[in-house]
Amino acid sequence: MPQFAVGEFRPIAEGCWVAQVDPEGANIGLVAGSESAVLIDAGSSPAHGLAIREAAEAVAGVPL
């Protein structure tokens, strides 16, 4: 089975990013404000969700 990986979050607008997760090829959205952020799609398992959350918080600089 191919290994799960979170791609780089790419900016698409001020405070908005998109990343691709593999092997599914699904897109994940991230929107951040000054105090918190929201993640659109958290993966398909708790382990995927944790990896995505860690990557998203590192980019957003605020908690989800």
Short mmCIF file of C-alpha atoms in Angstrom, two decimals:
data_model
loop_
_atom_site.label_atom_id
_atom_site.label_comp_id
_atom_site.label_asym_id
_atom_site.label_seq_id
_atom_site.Cartn_x
_atom_site.Cartn_y
_atom_site.Cartn_z
CA MET A 1 0.00 0.00 0.00
CA PRO A 2 1.38 3.47 -0.90
CA GLN A 3 2.44 5.67 1.99
CA PHE A 4 0.32 8.64 3.08
CA ALA A 5 1.96 12.04 2.60
CA VAL A 6 0.86 15.65 2.97
CA GLY A 7 2.10 17.85 0.15
CA GLU A 8 3.24 21.43 0.59
CA PHE A 9 0.52 23.96 1.42
CA ARG A 10 0.46 26.44 -1.48
CA PRO A 11 -0.98 29.93 -0.99
CA ILE A 12 -4.00 30.72 -3.17
CA ALA A 13 -5.12 33.99 -1.51
CA GLU A 14 -4.37 36.03 1.61
CA GLY A 15 -4.74 33.59 4.53
CA CYS A 16 -5.77 30.68 2.28
CA TRP A 17 -3.77 27.62 1.22
CA VAL A 18 -4.33 24.31 -0.54
CA ALA A 19 -2.36 21.07 -0.29
CA GLN A 20 -2.66 17.66 -1.86
CA VAL A 21 -2.49 14.41 0.08
CA ASP A 22 -1.19 11.25 -1.51
CA PRO A 23 -1.80 8.55 -2.49
CA GLU A 24 -5.46 9.68 -2.74
CA GLY A 25 -4.69 12.91 -4.59
CA ALA A 26 -7.29 14.74 -2.48
CA ASN A 27 -7.14 18.49 -1.97
CA ILE A 28 -7.11 19.97 1.53
CA GLY A 29 -7.97 23.60 2.23
CA LEU A 30 -6.71 25.84 5.00
CA VAL A 31 -8.07 29.28 5.94
CA ALA A 32 -6.37 31.28 8.72
CA GLY A 33 -7.26 34.41 10.60
CA SER A 34 -5.27 36.27 13.21
CA GLU A 35 -6.23 33.93 16.09
CA SER A 36 -7.27 30.60 14.60
CA ALA A 37 -7.61 28.57 11.43
CA VAL A 38 -10.02 26.11 9.87
CA LEU A 39 -9.06 23.02 7.91
CA ILE A 40 -11.23 21.72 5.10
CA ASP A 41 -10.90 17.91 5.04
CA ALA A 42 -8.97 16.15 7.76
CA GLY A 43 -8.11 12.94 5.94
CA SER A 44 -9.51 9.45 6.26
CA SER A 45 -8.05 8.23 9.55
CA PRO A 46 -6.91 9.62 12.91
CA ALA A 47 -3.27 9.27 11.82
CA HIS A 48 -3.96 11.19 8.60
CA GLY A 49 -5.79 13.87 10.57
CA LEU A 50 -2.87 14.32 12.95
CA ALA A 51 -0.33 14.63 10.11
CA ILE A 52 -2.54 17.11 8.26
CA ARG A 53 -3.19 19.13 11.42
CA GLU A 54 0.51 19.40 12.26
CA ALA A 55 1.36 20.53 8.72
CA ALA A 56 -1.52 23.03 8.65
CA GLU A 57 -0.68 24.59 12.03
CA ALA A 58 2.96 24.99 10.95
CA VAL A 59 1.82 26.96 7.88
CA ALA A 60 -0.99 28.96 9.50
CA GLY A 61 0.97 29.92 12.59
CA VAL A 62 -2.21 29.75 14.71
CA PRO A 63 -4.13 26.84 16.23
CA LEU A 64 -6.89 25.07 14.32
#
